[in-house]
C-alpha cells in the first residue's frame, strides 16, 4: 500500500499585512433621513453611526477588493505572484458563478492562485482567516489573501426604519503567511440555524420577479442584539481561553462593527480593562459585514491606536446565525 507524502507547511501562521478600501462617497445620517421617519440623534444613540460609505458604479466588489488587497500585499512585503490562494467572503456579489475571487486573483496578477468565495455573513472574515491558517500550516499555500468585501447599499431597503441607517460598503484584506511562533489562535466558531430568520434576505432570488421589489436585508433588531451581547461574549471568552490569554493580557478588541451599543455591552460583559483599545470604526463606516473587522484593524494600525505585535481578540457574528472568534497578533 502506497503512503501519501506528508505536507510541508509552516509550523504556524500569522497575519503579515492588512489593507482597506472605503468608497469615496461619504453618506451622513441626513441622507438616510430623507426616506425614513427618524432623527440623527436617534440613529446615533441606537447604533453609534454618524456616516457610512456607499460605492459608486465603478467601485464594484472586485474593484474595491483589488484596492484593499494591493495595500495588504504591499504591507506584507511580498508580491502578488507569491499569493497561493485567494479567499473572498461576501454576500453582495450577485453572480452565482464564477466566484469573484477568480477575477480578483487575475487582476492582482497572481500566478494562477486557488480562488474561491465563501458566504458566512458578518463572520466571514473569521471563517476565511481560519481557512487561510490551515492552508499555510498544511502547506497548500505559502501566502493566502483573505478578503472581506461588501456593497450592502445594494441590499439596503431605504424605507426600512430598522435597517436603512445600518449598512455601508467597503473592502478589507489581510495576507496570511508562515510564522515561527503562534500568532493566530484556535478559532471558536459555529452556527445556530434555528435563529436564521432573525437576519435574512427579504425574498430569495427565485421570487424576485413576482415580489416586484429588489431583495434587501432585514433583521429582528432586539433578538439580534440580545444574542450578540450575551451569547457572543461567551464565544469571545472561549476564544481567549483557547489561546491561553486572559482579558487583562489583551491589547486590542476588534469585534464586528455592527452597532456601538453591542460593542459597549460586550466590553462590559467581558470586563475588559480600560487599557484595551476597542475598535469603533462603525461610527464612520457603518456595518460592512464581512469587511468590518479587517477595515477596523487597518484603521487602528493606521491611526496608531494599535501597533504591530499587539495581541487582539477578533470576533464576527451575523446572519445564519454564525460566528467566529480568535486571538491574533497584529501585523
Tab-separated table of C-alpha atoms in Angstrom:
chain	number	residue	atom	x	y	z
A	1	UNK	CA	0.000	0.000	0.000
A	2	UNK	CA	1.429	3.370	-1.037
A	3	UNK	CA	1.857	6.057	1.599
A	4	UNK	CA	0.957	9.663	0.902
A	5	UNK	CA	3.860	12.040	1.333
A	6	UNK	CA	3.235	14.415	4.265
A	7	UNK	CA	2.615	18.089	3.524
A	8	UNK	CA	5.383	20.566	4.203
A	9	UNK	CA	3.855	23.685	5.650
A	10	UNK	CA	4.860	26.204	8.262
A	11	UNK	CA	4.726	25.384	11.981
A	12	UNK	CA	2.409	28.357	12.480
A	13	UNK	CA	0.687	31.161	10.570
A	14	UNK	CA	0.295	34.882	11.134
A	15	UNK	CA	-1.240	37.984	9.581
A	16	UNK	CA	1.588	39.683	7.695
A	17	UNK	CA	-0.184	42.677	6.180
A	18	UNK	CA	-3.534	44.456	6.133
A	19	UNK	CA	-5.233	46.831	3.697
A	20	UNK	CA	-8.577	48.554	3.350
A	21	UNK	CA	-10.698	50.464	0.878
A	22	UNK	CA	-13.630	52.739	1.662
A	23	UNK	CA	-15.695	54.167	-1.202
A	24	UNK	CA	-15.231	57.855	-1.961
A	25	UNK	CA	-18.840	58.836	-1.240
A	26	UNK	CA	-19.483	59.613	2.422
A	27	UNK	CA	-23.170	59.418	3.399
A	28	UNK	CA	-24.247	61.256	6.573
A	29	UNK	CA	-27.367	60.384	8.553
A	30	UNK	CA	-29.164	63.360	6.996
A	31	UNK	CA	-29.305	61.498	3.691
A	32	UNK	CA	-30.843	58.444	5.361
A	33	UNK	CA	-33.483	60.669	6.985
A	34	UNK	CA	-34.811	61.605	3.548
A	35	UNK	CA	-36.550	58.218	3.312
A	36	UNK	CA	-37.306	57.208	6.930
A	37	UNK	CA	-39.075	58.902	9.824
A	38	UNK	CA	-36.276	59.190	12.370
A	39	UNK	CA	-33.609	61.622	13.582
A	40	UNK	CA	-29.846	61.953	13.636
A	41	UNK	CA	-29.909	61.733	17.432
A	42	UNK	CA	-31.957	58.509	17.361
A	43	UNK	CA	-29.624	56.847	14.831
A	44	UNK	CA	-26.516	57.816	16.802
A	45	UNK	CA	-27.964	56.730	20.147
A	46	UNK	CA	-29.164	53.379	18.794
A	47	UNK	CA	-26.172	52.463	16.662
A	48	UNK	CA	-23.346	54.980	17.116
A	49	UNK	CA	-23.307	55.507	13.345
A	50	UNK	CA	-22.671	59.042	12.090
A	51	UNK	CA	-21.693	58.361	8.479
A	52	UNK	CA	-21.138	55.444	6.132
A	53	UNK	CA	-19.532	54.975	2.696
A	54	UNK	CA	-21.548	53.964	-0.366
A	55	UNK	CA	-19.954	52.703	-3.559
A	56	UNK	CA	-20.447	54.237	-6.983
A	57	UNK	CA	-20.844	52.260	-10.209
A	58	UNK	CA	-17.077	51.873	-10.638
A	59	UNK	CA	-16.498	50.721	-7.066
A	60	UNK	CA	-17.578	47.149	-7.648
A	61	UNK	CA	-16.974	44.254	-5.257
A	62	UNK	CA	-13.981	43.239	-7.375
A	63	UNK	CA	-12.589	46.777	-7.765
A	64	UNK	CA	-12.749	47.531	-4.027
A	65	UNK	CA	-11.168	44.156	-3.273
A	66	UNK	CA	-8.275	44.778	-5.642
A	67	UNK	CA	-7.567	48.151	-3.999
A	68	UNK	CA	-7.612	46.718	-0.462
A	69	UNK	CA	-5.617	43.656	-1.480
A	70	UNK	CA	-2.895	45.673	-3.159
A	71	UNK	CA	-2.342	47.553	0.095
A	72	UNK	CA	-2.298	44.332	2.129
A	73	UNK	CA	0.201	42.671	-0.214
A	74	UNK	CA	2.499	45.716	-0.084
A	75	UNK	CA	2.150	45.867	3.709
A	76	UNK	CA	3.163	42.196	3.917
A	77	UNK	CA	6.281	42.868	1.840
A	78	UNK	CA	5.538	40.246	-0.790
A	79	UNK	CA	4.393	40.250	-4.423
A	80	UNK	CA	1.054	39.191	-5.874
A	81	UNK	CA	2.831	36.338	-7.626
A	82	UNK	CA	3.589	34.775	-4.246
A	83	UNK	CA	-0.089	34.514	-3.286
A	84	UNK	CA	-1.115	30.869	-3.405
A	85	UNK	CA	-4.807	31.259	-2.603
A	86	UNK	CA	-7.454	33.990	-2.554
A	87	UNK	CA	-10.422	33.615	-0.198
A	88	UNK	CA	-13.233	36.164	-0.533
A	89	UNK	CA	-16.075	36.497	1.952
A	90	UNK	CA	-19.068	38.403	0.608
A	91	UNK	CA	-22.858	38.279	0.391
A	92	UNK	CA	-23.147	41.080	-2.152
A	93	UNK	CA	-21.539	39.611	-5.289
A	94	UNK	CA	-24.637	38.914	-7.341
A	95	UNK	CA	-23.201	36.425	-9.831
A	96	UNK	CA	-23.797	32.938	-8.524
A	97	UNK	CA	-20.809	31.789	-10.576
A	98	UNK	CA	-17.952	32.276	-11.258
A	99	UNK	CA	-16.600	33.296	-7.872
A	100	UNK	CA	-15.469	36.912	-7.733
A	101	UNK	CA	-12.243	35.625	-6.131
A	102	UNK	CA	-11.090	34.364	-9.526
A	103	UNK	CA	-11.485	37.817	-11.083
A	104	UNK	CA	-9.632	39.424	-8.174
A	105	UNK	CA	-6.782	36.890	-8.352
A	106	UNK	CA	-6.362	37.602	-12.057
A	107	UNK	CA	-6.474	41.393	-11.736
A	108	UNK	CA	-3.898	41.316	-8.941
A	109	UNK	CA	-1.509	39.325	-11.112
A	110	UNK	CA	-1.294	36.184	-9.011
A	111	UNK	CA	0.272	33.081	-10.543
A	112	UNK	CA	-2.941	31.092	-11.059
A	113	UNK	CA	-3.733	31.172	-7.333
A	114	UNK	CA	-6.526	28.994	-5.999
A	115	UNK	CA	-9.549	31.275	-5.620
A	116	UNK	CA	-12.996	30.858	-4.122
A	117	UNK	CA	-15.796	32.735	-2.344
A	118	UNK	CA	-17.408	31.918	0.978
A	119	UNK	CA	-20.723	33.090	2.405
A	120	UNK	CA	-20.694	33.470	6.174
A	121	UNK	CA	-22.152	36.943	6.577
A	122	UNK	CA	-20.561	39.142	9.210
A	123	UNK	CA	-18.483	36.215	10.488
A	124	UNK	CA	-16.991	35.657	7.054
A	125	UNK	CA	-13.622	37.222	7.765
A	126	UNK	CA	-13.112	34.897	10.740
A	127	UNK	CA	-14.045	31.898	8.607
A	128	UNK	CA	-11.639	32.981	5.873
A	129	UNK	CA	-8.837	33.606	8.363
A	130	UNK	CA	-9.271	30.100	9.759
A	131	UNK	CA	-9.143	28.539	6.304
A	132	UNK	CA	-6.032	30.573	5.453
A	133	UNK	CA	-4.272	29.488	8.626
A	134	UNK	CA	-4.991	25.860	7.766
A	135	UNK	CA	-3.622	26.240	4.233
A	136	UNK	CA	-0.383	27.841	5.407
A	137	UNK	CA	0.225	25.262	8.146
A	138	UNK	CA	-0.788	22.331	5.921
A	139	UNK	CA	1.399	23.585	3.096
A	140	UNK	CA	-1.090	24.007	0.240
A	141	UNK	CA	-0.228	27.725	0.044
A	142	UNK	CA	2.627	29.753	1.497
A	143	UNK	CA	0.699	33.024	1.409
A	144	UNK	CA	-3.078	33.372	1.445
A	145	UNK	CA	-5.044	36.535	0.725
A	146	UNK	CA	-8.237	36.830	2.805
A	147	UNK	CA	-10.728	39.477	1.696
A	148	UNK	CA	-13.943	40.687	3.309
A	149	UNK	CA	-15.911	42.875	0.896
A	150	UNK	CA	-19.467	44.166	0.664
A	151	UNK	CA	-21.691	46.539	-1.305
A	152	UNK	CA	-24.532	46.392	1.184
A	153	UNK	CA	-26.018	49.616	-0.193
A	154	UNK	CA	-27.308	47.351	-2.996
A	155	UNK	CA	-29.189	45.268	-0.430
A	156	UNK	CA	-30.495	48.091	1.758
A	157	UNK	CA	-34.181	48.995	1.871
A	158	UNK	CA	-34.005	52.764	2.342
A	159	UNK	CA	-37.593	52.805	3.570
A	160	UNK	CA	-36.993	50.244	6.335
A	161	UNK	CA	-36.623	52.302	9.502
A	162	UNK	CA	-34.935	49.405	11.332
A	163	UNK	CA	-32.087	48.863	8.858
A	164	UNK	CA	-31.819	51.788	6.415
A	165	UNK	CA	-29.138	53.529	8.502
A	166	UNK	CA	-27.030	50.468	9.330
A	167	UNK	CA	-25.157	49.369	6.258
A	168	UNK	CA	-22.089	50.602	4.411
A	169	UNK	CA	-19.745	49.450	1.660
A	170	UNK	CA	-16.041	48.670	1.634
A	171	UNK	CA	-13.313	46.051	1.439
A	172	UNK	CA	-10.695	44.852	3.891
A	173	UNK	CA	-7.916	42.361	3.205
A	174	UNK	CA	-5.104	40.582	5.012
A	175	UNK	CA	-2.211	38.409	3.903
A	176	UNK	CA	-1.680	35.288	5.998
A	177	UNK	CA	1.723	33.613	5.812
A	178	UNK	CA	4.250	31.481	7.684
A	179	UNK	CA	5.317	32.159	11.261
A	180	UNK	CA	7.878	30.644	13.611
A	181	UNK	CA	5.603	31.201	16.613
A	182	UNK	CA	1.847	31.050	17.246
A	183	UNK	CA	0.186	34.256	16.007
A	184	UNK	CA	-3.351	33.102	15.143
A	185	UNK	CA	-5.078	31.266	17.951
A	186	UNK	CA	-7.625	28.450	17.750
A	187	UNK	CA	-10.932	29.576	16.277
A	188	UNK	CA	-14.151	29.207	18.217
A	189	UNK	CA	-16.844	29.110	15.563
A	190	UNK	CA	-20.265	27.686	14.907
A	191	UNK	CA	-23.817	28.320	13.818
A	192	UNK	CA	-27.314	28.499	15.265
A	193	UNK	CA	-29.546	27.773	12.305
A	194	UNK	CA	-32.676	27.819	14.435
A	195	UNK	CA	-32.257	31.611	14.551
A	196	UNK	CA	-31.776	32.047	10.795
A	197	UNK	CA	-34.949	34.119	10.468
A	198	UNK	CA	-33.558	36.944	12.612
A	199	UNK	CA	-31.275	38.248	9.823
A	200	UNK	CA	-32.179	37.369	6.262
A	201	UNK	CA	-32.747	38.442	2.676
A	202	UNK	CA	-36.365	39.502	2.301
A	203	UNK	CA	-37.088	37.186	-0.665
A	204	UNK	CA	-34.930	34.612	-2.494
A	205	UNK	CA	-33.720	35.463	-5.994
A	206	UNK	CA	-36.170	32.912	-7.425
A	207	UNK	CA	-39.091	35.021	-6.148
A	208	UNK	CA	-37.651	38.370	-7.186
A	209	UNK	CA	-39.814	38.794	-10.320
A	210	UNK	CA	-43.083	38.103	-8.515
A	211	UNK	CA	-42.106	40.134	-5.445
A	212	UNK	CA	-41.809	43.287	-7.521
A	213	UNK	CA	-39.119	44.732	-5.285
A	214	UNK	CA	-35.382	44.113	-5.234
A	215	UNK	CA	-34.364	41.831	-2.320
A	216	UNK	CA	-32.980	43.551	0.774
A	217	UNK	CA	-31.556	42.579	4.143
A	218	UNK	CA	-33.925	42.629	7.080
A	219	UNK	CA	-33.384	41.751	10.721
A	220	UNK	CA	-35.116	41.452	14.081
A	221	UNK	CA	-33.048	44.060	15.891
A	222	UNK	CA	-33.818	43.241	19.520
A	223	UNK	CA	-33.360	39.493	19.067
A	224	UNK	CA	-30.027	40.031	17.309
A	225	UNK	CA	-28.907	42.490	19.987
A	226	UNK	CA	-29.631	40.068	22.834
A	227	UNK	CA	-27.956	37.165	21.038
A	228	UNK	CA	-24.866	39.191	20.152
A	229	UNK	CA	-24.388	40.649	23.616
A	230	UNK	CA	-24.923	37.556	25.709
A	231	UNK	CA	-24.012	34.601	23.502
A	232	UNK	CA	-21.094	36.221	21.669
A	233	UNK	CA	-19.488	37.359	24.917
A	234	UNK	CA	-19.364	33.670	25.850
A	235	UNK	CA	-17.789	32.806	22.494
A	236	UNK	CA	-15.225	35.593	22.930
A	237	UNK	CA	-14.316	34.215	26.347
A	238	UNK	CA	-13.910	30.726	24.845
A	239	UNK	CA	-11.545	32.150	22.210
A	240	UNK	CA	-9.458	33.815	24.926
A	241	UNK	CA	-9.324	30.550	26.873
A	242	UNK	CA	-8.409	28.565	23.752
A	243	UNK	CA	-5.491	30.925	23.101
A	244	UNK	CA	-4.379	30.821	26.727
A	245	UNK	CA	-4.961	34.572	27.065
A	246	UNK	CA	-6.790	36.492	29.791
A	247	UNK	CA	-8.710	39.721	29.289
A	248	UNK	CA	-6.009	41.559	31.230
A	249	UNK	CA	-3.396	40.430	28.698
A	250	UNK	CA	-5.273	41.765	25.676
A	251	UNK	CA	-4.091	44.906	23.910
A	252	UNK	CA	-6.891	45.314	21.377
A	253	UNK	CA	-10.516	44.219	20.905
A	254	UNK	CA	-11.832	44.185	17.317
A	255	UNK	CA	-15.443	42.987	17.237
A	256	UNK	CA	-17.645	43.016	14.151
A	257	UNK	CA	-18.721	46.629	13.677
A	258	UNK	CA	-22.463	46.025	13.829
A	259	UNK	CA	-23.598	48.511	16.428
A	260	UNK	CA	-21.758	50.538	19.063
A	261	UNK	CA	-24.245	49.548	21.767
A	262	UNK	CA	-23.408	45.892	21.134
A	263	UNK	CA	-19.694	46.710	21.296
A	264	UNK	CA	-20.096	48.590	24.591
A	265	UNK	CA	-22.150	45.781	26.098
A	266	UNK	CA	-19.594	43.145	25.077
A	267	UNK	CA	-16.763	45.198	26.590
A	268	UNK	CA	-18.718	45.376	29.847
A	269	UNK	CA	-19.675	41.689	29.873
A	270	UNK	CA	-16.089	40.603	29.127
A	271	UNK	CA	-14.832	43.007	31.826
A	272	UNK	CA	-12.131	44.336	29.544
A	273	UNK	CA	-9.755	46.742	31.314
A	274	UNK	CA	-9.588	50.368	30.164
A	275	UNK	CA	-6.101	49.699	28.788
A	276	UNK	CA	-7.622	47.619	25.962
A	277	UNK	CA	-8.078	49.558	22.725
A	278	UNK	CA	-11.570	48.961	21.328
A	279	UNK	CA	-12.320	49.321	17.605
A	280	UNK	CA	-15.181	51.748	16.918
A	281	UNK	CA	-14.942	52.046	13.156
A	282	UNK	CA	-18.734	51.661	12.996
A	283	UNK	CA	-19.135	55.380	13.722
A	284	UNK	CA	-17.896	56.460	10.301
A	285	UNK	CA	-18.047	53.248	8.263
A	286	UNK	CA	-21.309	51.638	9.362
A	287	UNK	CA	-21.892	47.906	9.268
A	288	UNK	CA	-19.890	46.475	6.352
A	289	UNK	CA	-20.487	42.826	7.287
A	290	UNK	CA	-17.505	40.654	6.232
A	291	UNK	CA	-15.348	43.750	5.612
A	292	UNK	CA	-15.826	45.296	9.051
A	293	UNK	CA	-13.083	43.534	11.033
A	294	UNK	CA	-10.202	43.997	8.553
A	295	UNK	CA	-11.301	47.596	7.926
A	296	UNK	CA	-11.339	48.307	11.655
A	297	UNK	CA	-7.963	46.584	12.064
A	298	UNK	CA	-6.456	48.653	9.273
A	299	UNK	CA	-7.731	51.919	10.761
A	300	UNK	CA	-6.431	51.142	14.260
A	301	UNK	CA	-2.954	50.447	12.883
A	302	UNK	CA	-3.019	53.474	10.567
A	303	UNK	CA	-4.012	55.872	13.368
A	304	UNK	CA	-1.549	54.401	15.853
A	305	UNK	CA	-4.295	53.349	18.277
A	306	UNK	CA	-2.896	49.828	17.880
A	307	UNK	CA	0.608	48.765	16.951
A	308	UNK	CA	2.394	45.885	15.329
A	309	UNK	CA	2.764	42.941	17.695
A	310	UNK	CA	-0.292	43.805	19.788
A	311	UNK	CA	-2.475	40.905	20.901
A	312	UNK	CA	-6.019	41.324	19.588
A	313	UNK	CA	-9.287	39.463	20.065
A	314	UNK	CA	-11.397	39.470	16.888
A	315	UNK	CA	-14.969	38.223	16.710
A	316	UNK	CA	-17.530	38.267	13.925
A	317	UNK	CA	-21.201	37.338	14.143
A	318	UNK	CA	-24.231	37.651	11.919
A	319	UNK	CA	-26.730	36.086	9.534
A	320	UNK	CA	-27.094	32.375	9.866
A	321	UNK	CA	-26.697	32.893	12.725
A	322	UNK	CA	-22.963	32.233	12.506
A	323	UNK	CA	-19.948	33.333	14.498
A	324	UNK	CA	-16.155	33.066	14.641
A	325	UNK	CA	-13.687	34.362	17.224
A	326	UNK	CA	-9.929	34.075	17.574
A	327	UNK	CA	-6.924	35.821	19.102
A	328	UNK	CA	-4.293	37.171	16.703
A	329	UNK	CA	-1.037	39.054	16.762
A	330	UNK	CA	-1.416	42.256	14.738
A	331	UNK	CA	0.858	42.674	11.710
